[in-house]
């Protein structure tokens, strides 16, 4: 009986563990917003990717089901179902123990890191149900949980078998719990983008994505045999590239290093870092290693072939990366993460390993490809030239404009000076800007109206960006300068406002404006987003005024539908706001300005990253897909309340 007792004790602690997950879901998956919801899928898929890395799985299928659940399956060995020493099938431990793994898991490169890899048990705890089918040893084994608790009886300690199986594999179907998540409904574009990324990072893997949600019926196959070379090629797909992508590859100190890069005729750099298949949005030591060595090697070449003369100073790292798109992907046995969102790789040996591999491989390549070398160095030359003229121009611009931002009558500043108490609202359109100026609390709220479409910074060169009146005014108003490739003059400690709120209409144009502003911040003032200063106001679409009872703002069509269900038609009048300009000062105060009653959403770095890549899509020359995207995005924004 001793065994039975220890099992009971173990199962109590299991329940306590899962209860802790349900109490503080954010601790385990980052947030309970749509981002957290999508995270559940990645958490499950990463297990199948691990099986691929172990060499036993080549296909993964992800289905967004019409009923709001998600099915993930693979053709791996199948999760072990035999009796584990604790008296339950091994499979039960995977889904009920926090930070499972261990025992039958000796994979060197698990996809664990940062918020990732917290385990399938977290997904289980946060799902209404989770259904498991494992094909293994000739049978299909079945298991099922409800809010983390197993609901099937074991037969002699084993899972029920529900049929014969020809092959092997694992299939999971789960429904996220609406008691936990603010939003139900996965974001297909985000899931697709992440699965595509996974396919690039695992060139032998095929991932099939199927969307059955709301009349959609879409099936996409992601298979990228070129690996990160294909990734770079696709990142550069709408640009004028100057050569084929170059792959640098090697391994040292037990760390595998792969880097691919390509130059395009663009004034920007885009260097992405991955560790064990996970994107590091805050970069880290692998990127430092890459950049340092890249700069050193290229400066040496520049002197060797006479592009830099003795009297010249070296190119800066940013000069040398002008026009580059690069992906650096490493496999590390013991990754450590740091930073605001725990996504910056922190291992010093990663910097050394990347430096060593990139240094050796780069010289091997450029010694044999002088034409490409000259092409790349001419990008650096162009950048250096512009940097030098800009250094002068910028000083002029910033000193001249420093105290003049109010003189064109645009910024209505607030009275307080203490940045921690101040807010600035960037409002689209002069009429909405006017109402906002009337409605605000002028002691701590500043209003900056902007007109029309601001410049698309993703495509513009730096001098165009700086020449744009709206952007100039904004940079001056924020007070911290801006940063980009050519030197970093951004100083967040000088920020004049604690909150920067983008206030745009809840329509397609509004979504477009927000996307462009986010891109601008992401490119030139990313710290604003990293440190959580940027918000998007969520204005309502309707105001319902019943004959009896309180008035109510309705923020989307769903809310209206619900309202109609509870209120007879004729018992209320409905005001529809086509834009912010249609609200009077009182309404604007209540819905978007007053901290007590307003609704707004803090921008997360992932939103900005998406906006930035979306901008590419928006600005492409094909008009129809652009329309389609904005609408999709606008719909998303409305659901995101
Ligand atoms: F498919 C999936 F994504 F839904 C999914 C796949 C979800 C989860 C939670 C796990 C898996 C999964 C696990 N696929 N393949 C495996 N493999 C194992 O767990 C496994 C199989 C055999 C052995 C062994 O040593 O024989 C070891 C392991 C870890």
XYZ file of C-alpha atoms and ligand atoms in Angstrom, residues 44-45 47-48 51 72-74 77-80 95 104 120 136 170 172, ligand 1:
47
model
C 2.567 22.495 -27.369
C 4.202 22.774 -30.806
C 7.348 19.678 -27.823
C 6.904 18.313 -31.308
C 10.972 15.491 -31.019
C -1.537 19.799 -32.790
C -0.152 16.503 -34.025
C 3.202 15.050 -35.000
C 7.611 8.350 -31.369
C 4.543 9.189 -29.331
C 4.734 10.315 -25.706
C 5.661 7.260 -23.579
C 0.561 16.959 -18.489
C 13.061 10.226 -20.105
C 2.523 21.185 -21.453
C 2.585 3.837 -30.113
C 1.094 12.331 -30.736
C -3.369 16.922 -28.772
F 2.205 16.904 -31.230
C 2.184 17.714 -30.198
F 2.684 18.861 -30.578
F 0.940 17.923 -29.862
C 2.949 17.187 -29.049
C 3.934 16.267 -29.240
C 2.653 17.662 -27.784
C 3.366 17.155 -26.706
C 3.060 17.664 -25.343
C 4.346 16.231 -26.887
C 4.626 15.766 -28.146
C 5.639 14.784 -28.355
C 6.434 14.152 -27.423
N 5.919 14.284 -29.554
N 6.868 13.369 -29.404
C 7.199 13.243 -28.136
N 8.125 12.368 -27.737
C 8.346 11.959 -26.459
O 7.752 12.437 -25.509
C 9.303 10.874 -26.283
C 9.089 9.673 -26.939
C 9.957 8.623 -26.746
C 11.043 8.760 -25.905
C 11.945 7.624 -25.676
O 13.001 7.840 -25.046
O 11.649 6.514 -26.144
C 11.272 9.974 -25.271
C 10.397 11.021 -25.472
C 10.659 12.348 -24.806
